[in-house]
Amino acid sequence: PQDSVEVDLSGIKVSDDALGDVVEYGAVDSMWFDAKSKQVHLYGSAFVKYTTLNVKAGYILLDYTKNEIAAEGFPDTSGQLIGLPELQDGEQNFTASSLRYNFKSKKGIIYEARTKQEDMYVLGTKAKFIGSEEVDTLKSRNTIYNQDALLTTCDDPHPHFGIRTKKLKVIPDKLVVTGFSLLEIGGIPTPFALPFGFFPITKNRKAGLIIPRDFEFADAEGLGIIKRQRKNRGGA
């Protein structure tokens, strides 16, 4: 059975920095309360819910003094990490190797982040998540800044192609902005470069990357473009 606890802090005046809404948390395996440090350790299918935020992971540390959480995978009996963190804020979803999030500042750091924006996927080595005011109870305005990111429409865990960039900014439901970028195919950077890029996010039509298909790879020459010879329709 799953252990679950709901804590309502709205009626208790602890300090000016105290949270003003309900924090709900739980875990399947176990929970450990550290009263001295004002921390809660959640093990095994752990979760934390706060307003529009919902975090799930193998292990979550809830720190009331800092008003923040830290989440990561939890090793099983064989030592393999299971329960990699999943963060949902309204309609925005992320998966990551680990993350930290502060309830008061609405800012977080997400490592090895992966998120989907309509039919585009954004994979970043490190992402900074900045939330703002709620639009309604199911939606909030967020901005994501990614370092060493890949923008792609390939849904494979290891995308076959994409645009690789050092800096990428996502404004959900609006726009993806990239700095200097290179087209990457099969994990190999190509000479095709973009000084910057603007990729609208739209729900009304398909939006994404159009990748040329006339590529070939040779052991000696490397990656290249196939030159097709037109047929002579006018005779000899």
GROMACS .gro file of C-alpha atoms in nm:
model
  236
    1PRO     CA    1   0.000   0.000   0.000
    2GLN     CA    2   0.110   0.353  -0.067
    3ASP     CA    3   0.185   0.588   0.222
    4SER     CA    4   0.048   0.936   0.161
    5VAL     CA    5   0.047   1.248   0.374
    6GLU     CA    6  -0.124   1.580   0.316
    7VAL     CA    7   0.006   1.884   0.500
    8ASP     CA    8  -0.200   2.205   0.505
    9LEU     CA    9   0.025   2.500   0.590
   10SER     CA   10  -0.223   2.771   0.498
   11GLY     CA   11  -0.360   2.816   0.852
   12ILE     CA   12  -0.026   2.812   1.034
   13LYS     CA   13   0.190   3.124   1.049
   14VAL     CA   14   0.544   2.992   1.072
   15SER     CA   15   0.737   3.270   0.901
   16ASP     CA   16   0.713   3.506   0.609
   17ASP     CA   17   0.891   3.246   0.396
   18ALA     CA   18   0.646   2.964   0.474
   19LEU     CA   19   0.449   2.807   0.193
   20GLY     CA   20   0.091   2.924   0.158
   21ASP     CA   21  -0.075   2.617   0.011
   22VAL     CA   22  -0.114   2.244   0.061
   23VAL     CA   23   0.184   2.013   0.005
   24GLU     CA   24   0.090   1.652  -0.058
   25TYR     CA   25   0.354   1.380  -0.062
   26GLY     CA   26   0.391   1.006  -0.031
   27ALA     CA   27   0.591   0.694  -0.119
   28VAL     CA   28   0.537   0.322  -0.168
   29ASP     CA   29   0.851   0.197   0.009
   30SER     CA   30   0.913   0.421   0.310
   31MET     CA   31   0.922   0.775   0.448
   32TRP     CA   32   1.173   0.914   0.696
   33PHE     CA   33   1.106   1.237   0.887
   34ASP     CA   34   1.411   1.435   1.001
   35ALA     CA   35   1.253   1.672   1.255
   36LYS     CA   36   1.582   1.847   1.336
   37SER     CA   37   1.658   1.939   0.976
   38LYS     CA   38   1.288   1.973   0.882
   39GLN     CA   39   1.329   1.731   0.595
   40VAL     CA   40   1.127   1.438   0.465
   41HIS     CA   41   1.293   1.152   0.273
   42LEU     CA   42   1.063   0.960   0.038
   43TYR     CA   43   1.170   0.621  -0.104
   44GLY     CA   44   1.012   0.412  -0.378
   45SER     CA   45   0.757   0.560  -0.625
   46ALA     CA   46   0.772   0.887  -0.435
   47PHE     CA   47   0.561   1.189  -0.527
   48VAL     CA   48   0.515   1.552  -0.426
   49LYS     CA   49   0.222   1.772  -0.531
   50TYR     CA   50   0.202   2.148  -0.481
   51THR     CA   51  -0.051   2.365  -0.670
   52THR     CA   52   0.010   2.288  -1.041
   53LEU     CA   53   0.339   2.106  -0.971
   54ASN     CA   54   0.357   1.727  -0.961
   55VAL     CA   55   0.692   1.546  -0.921
   56LYS     CA   56   0.741   1.169  -0.926
   57ALA     CA   57   1.070   0.984  -0.870
   58GLY     CA   58   1.234   0.686  -0.705
   59TYR     CA   59   1.366   0.914  -0.430
   60ILE     CA   60   1.259   1.265  -0.328
   61LEU     CA   61   1.400   1.488  -0.054
   62LEU     CA   62   1.150   1.748   0.069
   63ASP     CA   63   1.323   2.033   0.257
   64TYR     CA   64   1.088   2.272   0.442
   65THR     CA   65   1.364   2.509   0.553
   66LYS     CA   66   1.466   2.578   0.192
   67ASN     CA   67   1.116   2.528   0.047
   68GLU     CA   68   1.258   2.297  -0.217
   69ILE     CA   69   1.273   1.939  -0.334
   70ALA     CA   70   1.546   1.724  -0.488
   71ALA     CA   71   1.458   1.413  -0.689
   72GLU     CA   72   1.654   1.131  -0.848
   73GLY     CA   73   1.632   0.761  -0.929
   74PHE     CA   74   1.638   0.495  -0.659
   75PRO     CA   75   1.859   0.181  -0.689
   76ASP     CA   76   1.678  -0.151  -0.694
   77THR     CA   77   1.810  -0.479  -0.555
   78SER     CA   78   2.044  -0.519  -0.855
   79GLY     CA   79   2.182  -0.166  -0.817
   80GLN     CA   80   2.006  -0.029  -1.126
   81LEU     CA   81   1.844   0.312  -1.095
   82ILE     CA   82   1.466   0.304  -1.132
   83GLY     CA   83   1.205   0.575  -1.102
   84LEU     CA   84   1.387   0.856  -1.287
   85PRO     CA   85   1.228   1.191  -1.204
   86GLU     CA   86   0.922   1.316  -1.389
   87LEU     CA   87   0.809   1.675  -1.344
   88GLN     CA   88   0.470   1.805  -1.451
   89ASP     CA   89   0.366   2.166  -1.410
   90GLY     CA   90   0.023   2.221  -1.559
   91GLU     CA   91   0.053   2.104  -1.920
   92GLN     CA   92   0.436   2.093  -1.921
   93ASN     CA   93   0.611   1.758  -1.874
   94PHE     CA   94   0.979   1.672  -1.825
   95THR     CA   95   1.182   1.360  -1.763
   96ALA     CA   96   1.531   1.388  -1.616
   97SER     CA   97   1.816   1.204  -1.447
   98SER     CA   98   1.785   1.437  -1.146
   99LEU     CA   99   1.627   1.771  -1.058
  100ARG     CA  100   1.592   2.040  -0.794
  101TYR     CA  101   1.298   2.278  -0.758
  102ASN     CA  102   1.220   2.568  -0.523
  103PHE     CA  103   0.853   2.629  -0.441
  104LYS     CA  104   0.898   2.996  -0.348
  105SER     CA  105   1.110   3.113  -0.642
  106LYS     CA  106   0.941   2.869  -0.885
  107LYS     CA  107   1.283   2.792  -1.031
  108GLY     CA  108   1.446   2.458  -1.086
  109ILE     CA  109   1.750   2.285  -1.234
  110ILE     CA  110   1.687   1.973  -1.443
  111TYR     CA  111   1.972   1.744  -1.555
  112GLU     CA  112   1.951   1.536  -1.873
  113ALA     CA  113   1.611   1.691  -1.937
  114ARG     CA  114   1.373   1.573  -2.206
  115THR     CA  115   1.049   1.752  -2.288
  116LYS     CA  116   0.799   1.751  -2.574
  117GLN     CA  117   0.660   2.069  -2.730
  118GLU     CA  118   0.379   1.956  -2.961
  119ASP     CA  119   0.564   1.747  -3.225
  120MET     CA  120   0.915   1.866  -3.129
  121TYR     CA  121   1.141   1.712  -2.864
  122VAL     CA  122   1.399   1.910  -2.668
  123LEU     CA  123   1.686   1.724  -2.501
  124GLY     CA  124   1.923   1.925  -2.283
  125THR     CA  125   2.226   1.833  -2.075
  126LYS     CA  126   2.119   2.091  -1.817
  127ALA     CA  127   1.800   2.295  -1.814
  128LYS     CA  128   1.690   2.589  -1.601
  129PHE     CA  129   1.316   2.587  -1.538
  130ILE     CA  130   1.154   2.920  -1.446
  131GLY     CA  131   0.784   2.930  -1.359
  132SER     CA  132   0.565   3.236  -1.321
  133GLU     CA  133   0.206   3.318  -1.241
  134GLU     CA  134  -0.066   3.061  -1.297
  135VAL     CA  135  -0.292   3.112  -1.597
  136ASP     CA  136  -0.551   2.883  -1.440
  137THR     CA  137  -0.554   2.576  -1.217
  138LEU     CA  138  -0.425   2.351  -1.496
  139LYS     CA  139  -0.181   2.579  -1.674
  140SER     CA  140   0.111   2.802  -1.577
  141ARG     CA  141   0.355   3.017  -1.772
  142ASN     CA  142   0.704   2.869  -1.776
  143THR     CA  143   1.030   2.933  -1.957
  144ILE     CA  144   1.301   2.671  -2.003
  145TYR     CA  145   1.666   2.752  -2.078
  146ASN     CA  146   1.872   2.455  -2.204
  147GLN     CA  147   2.248   2.406  -2.231
  148ASP     CA  148   2.399   2.178  -2.498
  149ALA     CA  149   2.056   2.090  -2.635
  150LEU     CA  150   1.919   1.890  -2.925
  151LEU     CA  151   1.598   1.993  -3.101
  152THR     CA  152   1.437   1.714  -3.301
  153THR     CA  153   1.113   1.560  -3.423
  154CYS     CA  154   1.251   1.206  -3.377
  155ASP     CA  155   1.082   1.032  -3.083
  156ASP     CA  156   1.357   0.772  -3.037
  157PRO     CA  157   1.534   0.785  -2.695
  158HIS     CA  158   1.854   0.842  -2.895
  159PRO     CA  159   1.733   1.067  -3.181
  160HIS     CA  160   1.862   0.990  -3.529
  161PHE     CA  161   1.877   1.356  -3.630
  162GLY     CA  162   1.826   1.706  -3.494
  163ILE     CA  163   1.966   2.054  -3.449
  164ARG     CA  164   2.245   2.074  -3.191
  165THR     CA  165   2.296   2.404  -3.010
  166LYS     CA  166   2.477   2.529  -2.700
  167LYS     CA  167   2.188   2.754  -2.595
  168LEU     CA  168   1.816   2.696  -2.640
  169LYS     CA  169   1.515   2.876  -2.496
  170VAL     CA  170   1.164   2.731  -2.485
  171ILE     CA  171   0.855   2.946  -2.435
  172PRO     CA  172   0.583   2.678  -2.414
  173ASP     CA  173   0.295   2.705  -2.662
  174LYS     CA  174   0.480   2.989  -2.837
  175LEU     CA  175   0.838   2.955  -2.955
  176VAL     CA  176   1.170   2.767  -2.943
  177VAL     CA  177   1.474   2.992  -2.991
  178THR     CA  178   1.825   2.860  -3.059
  179GLY     CA  179   2.168   3.020  -3.085
  180PHE     CA  180   2.437   2.904  -3.327
  181SER     CA  181   2.344   2.550  -3.431
  182LEU     CA  182   2.461   2.257  -3.643
  183LEU     CA  183   2.252   1.992  -3.812
  184GLU     CA  184   2.331   1.655  -3.654
  185ILE     CA  185   2.256   1.319  -3.816
  186GLY     CA  186   2.321   0.989  -3.642
  187GLY     CA  187   2.509   1.173  -3.368
  188ILE     CA  188   2.750   1.321  -3.624
  189PRO     CA  189   2.761   1.701  -3.673
  190THR     CA  190   2.732   1.819  -4.033
  191PRO     CA  191   2.862   2.137  -4.202
  192PHE     CA  192   2.507   2.274  -4.221
  193ALA     CA  193   2.499   2.560  -3.971
  194LEU     CA  194   2.241   2.812  -3.851
  195PRO     CA  195   2.348   3.141  -3.683
  196PHE     CA  196   2.022   3.133  -3.488
  197GLY     CA  197   1.676   2.979  -3.519
  198PHE     CA  198   1.312   3.052  -3.438
  199PHE     CA  199   1.074   2.755  -3.433
  200PRO     CA  200   0.707   2.839  -3.368
  201ILE     CA  201   0.511   2.596  -3.152
  202THR     CA  202   0.163   2.550  -3.292
  203LYS     CA  203  -0.127   2.315  -3.228
  204ASN     CA  204  -0.303   2.396  -3.555
  205ARG     CA  205  -0.054   2.239  -3.797
  206LYS     CA  206   0.249   2.015  -3.802
  207ALA     CA  207   0.562   2.205  -3.710
  208GLY     CA  208   0.909   2.059  -3.703
  209LEU     CA  209   1.234   1.991  -3.879
  210ILE     CA  210   1.242   1.898  -4.247
  211ILE     CA  211   1.552   1.686  -4.298
  212PRO     CA  212   1.688   1.612  -4.651
  213ARG     CA  213   1.672   1.243  -4.737
  214ASP     CA  214   1.952   1.228  -4.996
  215PHE     CA  215   2.231   1.147  -4.748
  216GLU     CA  216   2.479   0.863  -4.769
  217PHE     CA  217   2.768   0.752  -4.549
  218ALA     CA  218   3.092   0.594  -4.668
  219ASP     CA  219   3.376   0.466  -4.447
  220ALA     CA  220   3.638   0.656  -4.646
  221GLU     CA  221   3.459   0.976  -4.746
  222GLY     CA  222   3.223   1.012  -4.448
  223LEU     CA  223   2.884   1.182  -4.464
  224GLY     CA  224   2.773   1.320  -4.801
  225ILE     CA  225   2.483   1.413  -5.023
  226ILE     CA  226   2.379   1.192  -5.312
  227LYS     CA  227   2.384   1.368  -5.647
  228ARG     CA  228   2.115   1.223  -5.868
  229GLN     CA  229   2.157   1.246  -6.245
  230ARG     CA  230   1.851   1.357  -6.439
  231LYS     CA  231   1.731   1.132  -6.719
  232ASN     CA  232   1.770   1.272  -7.068
  233ARG     CA  233   1.421   1.286  -7.209
  234GLY     CA  234   1.520   1.454  -7.536
  235GLY     CA  235   1.706   1.162  -7.692
  236ALA     CA  236   2.077   1.135  -7.766
   0.00000   0.00000   0.00000
